[in-house]
Amino acid sequence: MTGALVATSLAFGTYFSASIIDLSPNDPLPLGGYTQRSDKVMEAGGQPLFARVRVLQQEGIRIALVSAEMLTIPESLAEAVRAKIPKDVHLFLTATHTHCAPDSQMLNDRMTFKVPGIASFKQRWLEEYSGRIAEAVRQALEGPKSWLSVVATREVRLPLNRGRRPGASPDTLATFVELYGSGKHIGYVYHYTAHPVFFGHEYNRTSGDWPGALAQALEAPVLVGAIGDVSPSASGGSPEERIQNFTAASQEALKYPSQTLDEGPEPKLGWAEAPIELPEPTPHPEFSTAYGVPDALSQMVVKRFAPPHAQVIGFRLGKIAIVGIPGEPTSELGSEIRNWGRRIGFRSVLVVSHAGGWMGYILAPEDYDRGGYEATLAFHGREIGPRVVEAAKLALEKLAFPERYRMSQMRYASM
């Protein structure tokens, strides 16, 4: 296990605030992530679920980072939250993808017909969840603020994941974003790549799985990386023991020696969005057989799951870039995005799944052709992987070279 600490000083005037809100359902709801639960509602006695908010503010720009212990973030949920918070706040809303949270399709306003094993849209729950998350953002905006003087990244290789598709090369890099104000530690953000599936379909209670346990231990948001082909790995017998060992091994990384590099003052906060050029949604050749539905129904289901529009969102904090993908890219694609960000000048690049929407799995063309479970849930076909990568690269370039893109927009507007 090796680690390195990189400290980056920020310009005066960067402020940090935080909040947390309970997302546990008041009523027994069906849990998402496993169709084997066959529409059963959750059992009593589960763990609470939370949304953790971190707001960054600097000279007119406000960014709300929200890590929600949910399965996915439907586009309708992100839109509903944005409608309930100040218009000038950039929303980076991401799900930890725990498979022991209420089925997020209840919040997807396109899911208006019944699919076996999948919950259908309920306006009541969209209002409930968007209201709670928006309230947490407002609390962070209005609550006590700390001056953010230094941001550090501690990057450590942790053998806590494994590939689950042929050719998978799991990304073992764990990143602790450490926040300091007036010489004092004021918070973390943690990033790691592994599906939160220690609990299987036989477990029918709420749980944050490993991201929830680690978020509680660190008192920090957890961001889940490019998990499209990566499962968790930890010793132990029961899921609870494995999560405990996973969490302990992650925390142990904070004790390792590290080197500090002070780079001096860094640029301000930045925000970027880049549209993804979406092909027409189409079922994978294996879809109908895998899910036992006729071809005509396959077309209908895929078009309801697949969003008509999607974008990559991202923000920078000094030399750190956090890039949000609205789906589940594989390690290969995540590494390609991160390498590009480093190539154009970022010290750390965190590629985050389930941010701002959900368009299914995102695979490289050759990986899509291999078929399998993930490929059947890649709703936009074999070319979507490269298109998502191109959008992510554009977002990173906008963050790295904001003046260049600002000038190009001014020239376009004057034509």
Tab-separated table of N, CA and C in Angstrom, residues 45-178:
chain	number	residue	atom	x	y	z
A	45	GLY	N	-36.276	-2.909	10.195
A	45	GLY	CA	-35.026	-3.158	10.898
A	45	GLY	C	-33.772	-2.814	10.128
A	46	GLY	N	-33.901	-2.102	8.998
A	46	GLY	CA	-32.728	-1.731	8.219
A	46	GLY	C	-31.985	-0.550	8.809
A	47	GLN	N	-30.909	-0.174	8.130
A	47	GLN	CA	-30.093	0.957	8.552
A	47	GLN	C	-30.626	2.244	7.928
A	48	PRO	N	-30.419	3.385	8.576
A	48	PRO	CA	-30.849	4.651	7.974
A	48	PRO	C	-30.016	4.978	6.740
A	49	LEU	N	-30.615	5.723	5.820
A	49	LEU	CA	-29.953	6.189	4.611
A	49	LEU	C	-29.852	7.715	4.678
A	50	PHE	N	-28.777	8.268	4.099
A	50	PHE	CA	-28.534	9.700	4.227
A	50	PHE	C	-28.138	10.322	2.892
A	51	ALA	N	-28.313	11.628	2.807
A	51	ALA	CA	-27.691	12.444	1.763
A	51	ALA	C	-26.757	13.419	2.461
A	52	ARG	N	-25.514	13.453	2.008
A	52	ARG	CA	-24.499	14.339	2.587
A	52	ARG	C	-24.159	15.423	1.581
A	53	VAL	N	-24.173	16.655	2.035
A	53	VAL	CA	-23.992	17.807	1.162
A	53	VAL	C	-22.741	18.577	1.562
A	54	ARG	N	-21.967	18.984	0.559
A	54	ARG	CA	-20.837	19.881	0.756
A	54	ARG	C	-20.982	21.017	-0.251
A	55	VAL	N	-21.040	22.234	0.254
A	55	VAL	CA	-21.169	23.407	-0.607
A	55	VAL	C	-19.850	24.161	-0.634
A	56	LEU	N	-19.413	24.511	-1.832
A	56	LEU	CA	-18.210	25.307	-2.045
A	56	LEU	C	-18.624	26.621	-2.684
A	57	GLN	N	-18.094	27.715	-2.156
A	57	GLN	CA	-18.455	29.036	-2.662
A	57	GLN	C	-17.206	29.883	-2.841
A	58	GLN	N	-17.181	30.639	-3.932
A	58	GLN	CA	-16.059	31.534	-4.174
A	58	GLN	C	-16.436	32.551	-5.242
A	59	GLU	N	-16.444	33.804	-4.866
A	59	GLU	CA	-16.616	34.924	-5.798
A	59	GLU	C	-17.733	34.684	-6.811
A	60	GLY	N	-18.919	34.439	-6.320
A	60	GLY	CA	-20.064	34.349	-7.204
A	60	GLY	C	-20.394	32.970	-7.723
A	61	ILE	N	-19.542	31.983	-7.502
A	61	ILE	CA	-19.851	30.623	-7.946
A	61	ILE	C	-20.159	29.766	-6.724
A	62	ARG	N	-21.267	29.019	-6.806
A	62	ARG	CA	-21.668	28.136	-5.709
A	62	ARG	C	-21.934	26.749	-6.278
A	63	ILE	N	-21.301	25.756	-5.666
A	63	ILE	CA	-21.419	24.372	-6.110
A	63	ILE	C	-21.876	23.528	-4.934
A	64	ALA	N	-22.940	22.750	-5.146
A	64	ALA	CA	-23.448	21.839	-4.115
A	64	ALA	C	-23.141	20.410	-4.540
A	65	LEU	N	-22.238	19.767	-3.818
A	65	LEU	CA	-21.916	18.356	-4.018
A	65	LEU	C	-22.801	17.538	-3.090
A	66	VAL	N	-23.619	16.656	-3.657
A	66	VAL	CA	-24.551	15.851	-2.866
A	66	VAL	C	-24.292	14.377	-3.142
A	67	SER	N	-23.945	13.640	-2.104
A	67	SER	CA	-23.785	12.193	-2.190
A	67	SER	C	-24.972	11.552	-1.480
A	68	ALA	N	-25.867	10.932	-2.258
A	68	ALA	CA	-27.106	10.378	-1.722
A	68	ALA	C	-27.039	8.856	-1.701
A	69	GLU	N	-27.421	8.266	-0.587
A	69	GLU	CA	-27.446	6.812	-0.472
A	69	GLU	C	-28.705	6.293	-1.154
A	70	MET	N	-28.595	6.216	-2.480
A	70	MET	CA	-29.678	5.788	-3.349
A	70	MET	C	-29.097	4.856	-4.405
A	71	LEU	N	-29.983	4.191	-5.157
A	71	LEU	CA	-29.529	3.305	-6.218
A	71	LEU	C	-29.039	4.096	-7.424
A	72	THR	N	-29.860	5.023	-7.931
A	72	THR	CA	-29.494	5.846	-9.081
A	72	THR	C	-30.060	7.250	-8.885
A	73	ILE	N	-29.717	8.127	-9.812
A	73	ILE	CA	-30.280	9.474	-9.844
A	73	ILE	C	-31.035	9.632	-11.164
A	74	PRO	N	-32.336	9.416	-11.186
A	74	PRO	CA	-33.092	9.687	-12.402
A	74	PRO	C	-33.021	11.178	-12.766
A	75	GLU	N	-33.076	11.452	-14.052
A	75	GLU	CA	-33.011	12.847	-14.504
A	75	GLU	C	-34.130	13.686	-13.895
A	76	SER	N	-35.309	13.093	-13.744
A	76	SER	CA	-36.432	13.837	-13.169
A	76	SER	C	-36.165	14.237	-11.723
A	77	LEU	N	-35.403	13.436	-10.987
A	77	LEU	CA	-35.049	13.803	-9.622
A	77	LEU	C	-34.092	14.989	-9.618
A	78	ALA	N	-33.051	14.937	-10.458
A	78	ALA	CA	-32.112	16.050	-10.519
A	78	ALA	C	-32.820	17.341	-10.910
A	79	GLU	N	-33.729	17.251	-11.878
A	79	GLU	CA	-34.476	18.439	-12.305
A	79	GLU	C	-35.357	18.969	-11.175
A	80	ALA	N	-35.993	18.086	-10.432
A	80	ALA	CA	-36.873	18.507	-9.338
A	80	ALA	C	-36.085	19.173	-8.217
A	81	VAL	N	-34.893	18.651	-7.918
A	81	VAL	CA	-34.062	19.276	-6.884
A	81	VAL	C	-33.609	20.657	-7.345
A	82	ARG	N	-33.156	20.753	-8.602
A	82	ARG	CA	-32.700	22.056	-9.108
A	82	ARG	C	-33.821	23.096	-9.044
A	83	ALA	N	-35.055	22.664	-9.257
A	83	ALA	CA	-36.185	23.600	-9.215
A	83	ALA	C	-36.457	24.112	-7.803
A	84	LYS	N	-35.920	23.440	-6.794
A	84	LYS	CA	-36.209	23.790	-5.401
A	84	LYS	C	-35.052	24.499	-4.710
A	85	ILE	N	-33.951	24.727	-5.389
A	85	ILE	CA	-32.802	25.408	-4.794
A	85	ILE	C	-32.519	26.675	-5.601
A	86	PRO	N	-31.727	27.614	-5.079
A	86	PRO	CA	-31.429	28.833	-5.833
A	86	PRO	C	-30.868	28.530	-7.213
A	87	LYS	N	-31.265	29.316	-8.192
A	87	LYS	CA	-30.911	29.042	-9.585
A	87	LYS	C	-29.419	29.175	-9.857
A	88	ASP	N	-28.708	29.938	-9.032
A	88	ASP	CA	-27.279	30.129	-9.283
A	88	ASP	C	-26.414	29.025	-8.682
A	89	VAL	N	-27.020	28.028	-8.055
A	89	VAL	CA	-26.256	26.933	-7.441
A	89	VAL	C	-26.093	25.803	-8.453
A	90	HIS	N	-24.864	25.419	-8.726
A	90	HIS	CA	-24.586	24.270	-9.582
A	90	HIS	C	-24.734	22.995	-8.754
A	91	LEU	N	-25.546	22.070	-9.233
A	91	LEU	CA	-25.865	20.853	-8.479
A	91	LEU	C	-25.097	19.661	-9.028
A	92	PHE	N	-24.253	19.076	-8.195
A	92	PHE	CA	-23.562	17.826	-8.507
A	92	PHE	C	-24.187	16.763	-7.616
A	93	LEU	N	-25.251	16.144	-8.120
A	93	LEU	CA	-26.027	15.163	-7.352
A	93	LEU	C	-25.666	13.760	-7.825
A	94	THR	N	-25.165	12.949	-6.912
A	94	THR	CA	-24.720	11.604	-7.271
A	94	THR	C	-25.244	10.584	-6.278
A	95	ALA	N	-25.471	9.365	-6.764
A	95	ALA	CA	-25.924	8.260	-5.917
A	95	ALA	C	-24.746	7.360	-5.586
A	96	THR	N	-24.746	6.809	-4.382
A	96	THR	CA	-23.714	5.839	-4.016
A	96	THR	C	-23.956	4.482	-4.660
A	97	HIS	N	-25.159	4.267	-5.178
A	97	HIS	CA	-25.560	3.043	-5.887
A	97	HIS	C	-25.709	1.841	-4.959
A	98	THR	N	-26.026	2.086	-3.694
A	98	THR	CA	-26.345	0.952	-2.830
A	98	THR	C	-27.553	0.209	-3.377
A	99	HIS	N	-27.486	-1.120	-3.346
A	99	HIS	CA	-28.589	-1.955	-3.817
A	99	HIS	C	-29.586	-2.266	-2.700
A	100	CYS	N	-29.473	-1.518	-1.603
A	100	CYS	CA	-30.391	-1.688	-0.482
A	100	CYS	C	-31.044	-0.353	-0.140
A	101	ALA	N	-31.485	0.349	-1.178
A	101	ALA	CA	-32.260	1.583	-1.049
A	101	ALA	C	-33.521	1.439	-1.899
A	102	PRO	N	-34.551	2.240	-1.636
A	102	PRO	CA	-35.761	2.146	-2.456
A	102	PRO	C	-35.465	2.283	-3.942
A	103	ASP	N	-36.207	1.561	-4.745
A	103	ASP	CA	-36.005	1.541	-6.187
A	103	ASP	C	-36.170	2.951	-6.757
A	104	SER	N	-35.099	3.479	-7.341
A	104	SER	CA	-35.113	4.851	-7.855
A	104	SER	C	-36.027	5.031	-9.055
A	105	GLN	N	-36.465	3.932	-9.682
A	105	GLN	CA	-37.372	4.087	-10.812
A	105	GLN	C	-38.706	4.702	-10.380
A	106	MET	N	-38.994	4.663	-9.075
A	106	MET	CA	-40.173	5.361	-8.569
A	106	MET	C	-40.056	6.860	-8.767
A	107	LEU	N	-38.839	7.354	-8.981
A	107	LEU	CA	-38.584	8.782	-9.157
A	107	LEU	C	-38.325	9.141	-10.613
A	108	ASN	N	-38.436	8.153	-11.496
A	108	ASN	CA	-38.186	8.344	-12.923
A	108	ASN	C	-39.522	8.577	-13.626
A	109	ASP	N	-39.762	9.807	-14.049
A	109	ASP	CA	-41.077	10.121	-14.614
A	109	ASP	C	-41.313	9.520	-15.993
A	110	ARG	N	-40.334	8.819	-16.553
A	110	ARG	CA	-40.554	8.075	-17.791
A	110	ARG	C	-41.055	6.660	-17.528
A	111	MET	N	-40.874	6.173	-16.298
A	111	MET	CA	-41.219	4.790	-15.975
A	111	MET	C	-42.676	4.711	-15.523
A	112	THR	N	-43.584	4.895	-16.477
A	112	THR	CA	-45.006	4.985	-16.153
A	112	THR	C	-45.778	3.706	-16.439
A	113	PHE	N	-45.090	2.627	-16.773
A	113	PHE	CA	-45.771	1.349	-16.948
A	113	PHE	C	-45.011	0.281	-16.183
A	114	LYS	N	-45.672	-0.837	-15.936
A	114	LYS	CA	-45.122	-1.859	-15.053
A	114	LYS	C	-44.161	-2.774	-15.782
A	115	VAL	N	-42.985	-2.978	-15.165
A	115	VAL	CA	-41.996	-3.950	-15.623
A	115	VAL	C	-41.739	-4.904	-14.458
A	116	PRO	N	-41.802	-6.218	-14.678
A	116	PRO	CA	-41.573	-7.157	-13.569
A	116	PRO	C	-40.252	-6.893	-12.850
A	117	GLY	N	-40.329	-6.766	-11.532
A	117	GLY	CA	-39.132	-6.560	-10.729
A	117	GLY	C	-38.671	-5.120	-10.648
A	118	ILE	N	-39.368	-4.185	-11.335
A	118	ILE	CA	-38.982	-2.776	-11.355
A	118	ILE	C	-40.171	-1.942	-10.882
A	119	ALA	N	-39.915	-0.993	-9.993
A	119	ALA	CA	-40.988	-0.125	-9.507
A	119	ALA	C	-41.359	0.900	-10.572
A	120	SER	N	-42.585	1.340	-10.563
A	120	SER	CA	-43.051	2.358	-11.500
A	120	SER	C	-43.099	3.722	-10.814
A	121	PHE	N	-43.207	4.753	-11.637
A	121	PHE	CA	-43.121	6.136	-11.178
A	121	PHE	C	-44.253	6.496	-10.222
A	122	LYS	N	-43.869	7.220	-9.140
A	122	LYS	CA	-44.842	7.742	-8.184
A	122	LYS	C	-44.495	9.204	-7.903
A	123	GLN	N	-45.369	10.122	-8.293
A	123	GLN	CA	-45.122	11.549	-8.100
A	123	GLN	C	-44.887	11.883	-6.630
A	124	ARG	N	-45.603	11.183	-5.755
A	124	ARG	CA	-45.448	11.445	-4.317
A	124	ARG	C	-44.003	11.284	-3.873
A	125	TRP	N	-43.373	10.206	-4.345
A	125	TRP	CA	-42.014	9.942	-3.877
A	125	TRP	C	-40.987	10.840	-4.560
A	126	LEU	N	-41.269	11.260	-5.778
A	126	LEU	CA	-40.388	12.250	-6.408
A	126	LEU	C	-40.400	13.548	-5.612
A	127	GLU	N	-41.582	13.981	-5.194
A	127	GLU	CA	-41.678	15.204	-4.399
A	127	GLU	C	-41.000	15.027	-3.042
A	128	GLU	N	-41.186	13.864	-2.443
A	128	GLU	CA	-40.594	13.608	-1.121
A	128	GLU	C	-39.073	13.638	-1.178
A	129	TYR	N	-38.496	12.897	-2.122
A	129	TYR	CA	-37.036	12.808	-2.182
A	129	TYR	C	-36.407	14.115	-2.653
A	130	SER	N	-36.992	14.735	-3.658
A	130	SER	CA	-36.424	16.005	-4.122
A	130	SER	C	-36.535	17.066	-3.040
A	131	GLY	N	-37.621	17.031	-2.277
A	131	GLY	CA	-37.789	17.994	-1.200
A	131	GLY	C	-36.745	17.830	-0.109
A	132	ARG	N	-36.479	16.597	0.274
A	132	ARG	CA	-35.478	16.372	1.328
A	132	ARG	C	-34.088	16.793	0.867
A	133	ILE	N	-33.725	16.400	-0.343
A	133	ILE	CA	-32.386	16.728	-0.836
A	133	ILE	C	-32.231	18.237	-0.989
A	134	ALA	N	-33.251	18.899	-1.535
A	134	ALA	CA	-33.191	20.348	-1.679
A	134	ALA	C	-33.076	21.036	-0.323
A	135	GLU	N	-33.780	20.520	0.670
A	135	GLU	CA	-33.689	21.082	2.009
A	135	GLU	C	-32.271	20.963	2.551
A	136	ALA	N	-31.617	19.835	2.308
A	136	ALA	CA	-30.234	19.664	2.762
A	136	ALA	C	-29.307	20.665	2.080
A	137	VAL	N	-29.525	20.904	0.777
A	137	VAL	CA	-28.706	21.893	0.072
A	137	VAL	C	-28.927	23.278	0.664
A	138	ARG	N	-30.180	23.648	0.906
A	138	ARG	CA	-30.462	24.966	1.480
A	138	ARG	C	-29.846	25.105	2.865
A	139	GLN	N	-29.888	24.037	3.666
A	139	GLN	CA	-29.275	24.099	4.997
A	139	GLN	C	-27.782	24.360	4.899
A	140	ALA	N	-27.119	23.702	3.941
A	140	ALA	CA	-25.688	23.923	3.774
A	140	ALA	C	-25.398	25.339	3.280
A	141	LEU	N	-26.244	25.845	2.377
A	141	LEU	CA	-26.044	27.205	1.872
A	141	LEU	C	-26.199	28.243	2.976
A	142	GLU	N	-27.139	27.998	3.880
A	142	GLU	CA	-27.470	28.982	4.909
A	142	GLU	C	-26.726	28.753	6.221
A	143	GLY	N	-26.058	27.609	6.371
A	143	GLY	CA	-25.420	27.259	7.630
A	143	GLY	C	-24.053	27.884	7.799
A	144	PRO	N	-23.379	27.556	8.908
A	144	PRO	CA	-22.049	28.102	9.187
A	144	PRO	C	-21.064	27.731	8.084
A	145	LYS	N	-20.176	28.670	7.765
A	145	LYS	CA	-19.190	28.467	6.705
A	145	LYS	C	-17.786	28.523	7.282
A	146	SER	N	-16.920	27.694	6.720
A	146	SER	CA	-15.511	27.692	7.094
A	146	SER	C	-14.688	28.200	5.920
A	147	TRP	N	-13.699	29.019	6.220
A	147	TRP	CA	-12.775	29.457	5.177
A	147	TRP	C	-11.911	28.273	4.771
A	148	LEU	N	-11.895	27.971	3.481
A	148	LEU	CA	-11.142	26.834	2.955
A	148	LEU	C	-9.805	27.338	2.437
A	149	SER	N	-8.739	27.070	3.177
A	149	SER	CA	-7.428	27.613	2.829
A	149	SER	C	-6.553	26.638	2.061
A	150	VAL	N	-6.696	25.333	2.325
A	150	VAL	CA	-5.847	24.325	1.680
A	150	VAL	C	-6.685	23.100	1.357
A	151	VAL	N	-6.462	22.542	0.175
A	151	VAL	CA	-7.064	21.270	-0.212
A	151	VAL	C	-5.929	20.298	-0.489
A	152	ALA	N	-6.039	19.091	0.034
A	152	ALA	CA	-5.009	18.078	-0.181
A	152	ALA	C	-5.647	16.816	-0.727
A	153	THR	N	-4.907	16.085	-1.545
A	153	THR	CA	-5.371	14.778	-1.994
A	153	THR	C	-4.380	13.712	-1.545
A	154	ARG	N	-4.914	12.696	-0.921
A	154	ARG	CA	-4.114	11.548	-0.515
A	154	ARG	C	-4.556	10.379	-1.390
A	155	GLU	N	-3.658	9.903	-2.256
A	155	GLU	CA	-3.980	8.834	-3.195
A	155	GLU	C	-3.274	7.552	-2.772
A	156	VAL	N	-4.059	6.501	-2.601
A	156	VAL	CA	-3.554	5.244	-2.061
A	156	VAL	C	-4.118	4.087	-2.881
A	157	ARG	N	-3.290	3.104	-3.195
A	157	ARG	CA	-3.755	1.895	-3.874
A	157	ARG	C	-4.301	0.908	-2.844
A	158	LEU	N	-5.576	0.547	-2.996
A	158	LEU	CA	-6.219	-0.378	-2.071
A	158	LEU	C	-6.753	-1.593	-2.834
A	159	PRO	N	-6.369	-2.794	-2.430
A	159	PRO	CA	-6.841	-4.016	-3.119
A	159	PRO	C	-8.207	-4.451	-2.620
A	160	LEU	N	-9.200	-3.588	-2.769
A	160	LEU	CA	-10.518	-3.841	-2.209
A	160	LEU	C	-11.586	-3.992	-3.286
A	161	ASN	N	-11.157	-4.293	-4.517
A	161	ASN	CA	-12.137	-4.524	-5.578
A	161	ASN	C	-11.627	-5.596	-6.532
A	162	ARG	N	-12.514	-6.047	-7.413
A	162	ARG	CA	-12.161	-7.087	-8.375
A	162	ARG	C	-13.002	-6.905	-9.636
A	163	GLY	N	-12.466	-7.340	-10.754
A	163	GLY	CA	-13.192	-7.250	-12.009
A	163	GLY	C	-14.304	-8.279	-12.077
A	164	ARG	N	-15.378	-7.945	-12.767
A	164	ARG	CA	-16.491	-8.888	-12.888
A	164	ARG	C	-16.901	-9.100	-14.345
A	165	ARG	N	-16.114	-8.602	-15.278
A	165	ARG	CA	-16.328	-8.868	-16.697
A	165	ARG	C	-15.012	-9.309	-17.315
A	166	PRO	N	-15.050	-10.080	-18.396
A	166	PRO	CA	-13.811	-10.468	-19.077
A	166	PRO	C	-13.021	-9.236	-19.481
A	167	GLY	N	-11.741	-9.252	-19.157
A	167	GLY	CA	-10.872	-8.142	-19.532
A	167	GLY	C	-10.913	-6.952	-18.605
A	168	ALA	N	-11.687	-7.033	-17.526
A	168	ALA	CA	-11.774	-5.894	-16.601
A	168	ALA	C	-10.438	-5.680	-15.901
A	169	SER	N	-10.078	-4.417	-15.737
A	169	SER	CA	-8.860	-4.040	-15.027
A	169	SER	C	-9.248	-3.050	-13.934
A	170	PRO	N	-9.629	-3.538	-12.760
A	170	PRO	CA	-10.177	-2.664	-11.720
A	170	PRO	C	-9.231	-1.532	-11.328
A	171	ASP	N	-9.796	-0.378	-11.163
A	171	ASP	CA	-9.055	0.793	-10.705
A	171	ASP	C	-8.964	0.724	-9.183
A	172	THR	N	-7.770	0.516	-8.659
A	172	THR	CA	-7.595	0.354	-7.214
A	172	THR	C	-7.230	1.650	-6.501
A	173	LEU	N	-7.248	2.769	-7.225
A	173	LEU	CA	-6.832	4.033	-6.618
A	173	LEU	C	-7.931	4.599	-5.727
A	174	ALA	N	-7.611	4.782	-4.459
A	174	ALA	CA	-8.502	5.460	-3.514
A	174	ALA	C	-7.989	6.876	-3.306
A	175	THR	N	-8.896	7.837	-3.295
A	175	THR	CA	-8.497	9.232	-3.128
A	175	THR	C	-9.259	9.858	-1.971
A	176	PHE	N	-8.501	10.388	-1.023
A	176	PHE	CA	-9.062	11.188	0.056
A	176	PHE	C	-8.832	12.651	-0.294
A	177	VAL	N	-9.895	13.401	-0.495
A	177	VAL	CA	-9.783	14.850	-0.643
A	177	VAL	C	-9.899	15.428	0.760
A	178	GLU	N	-8.855	16.109	1.210
A	178	GLU	CA	-8.796	16.600	2.585
A	178	GLU	C	-8.877	18.120	2.575
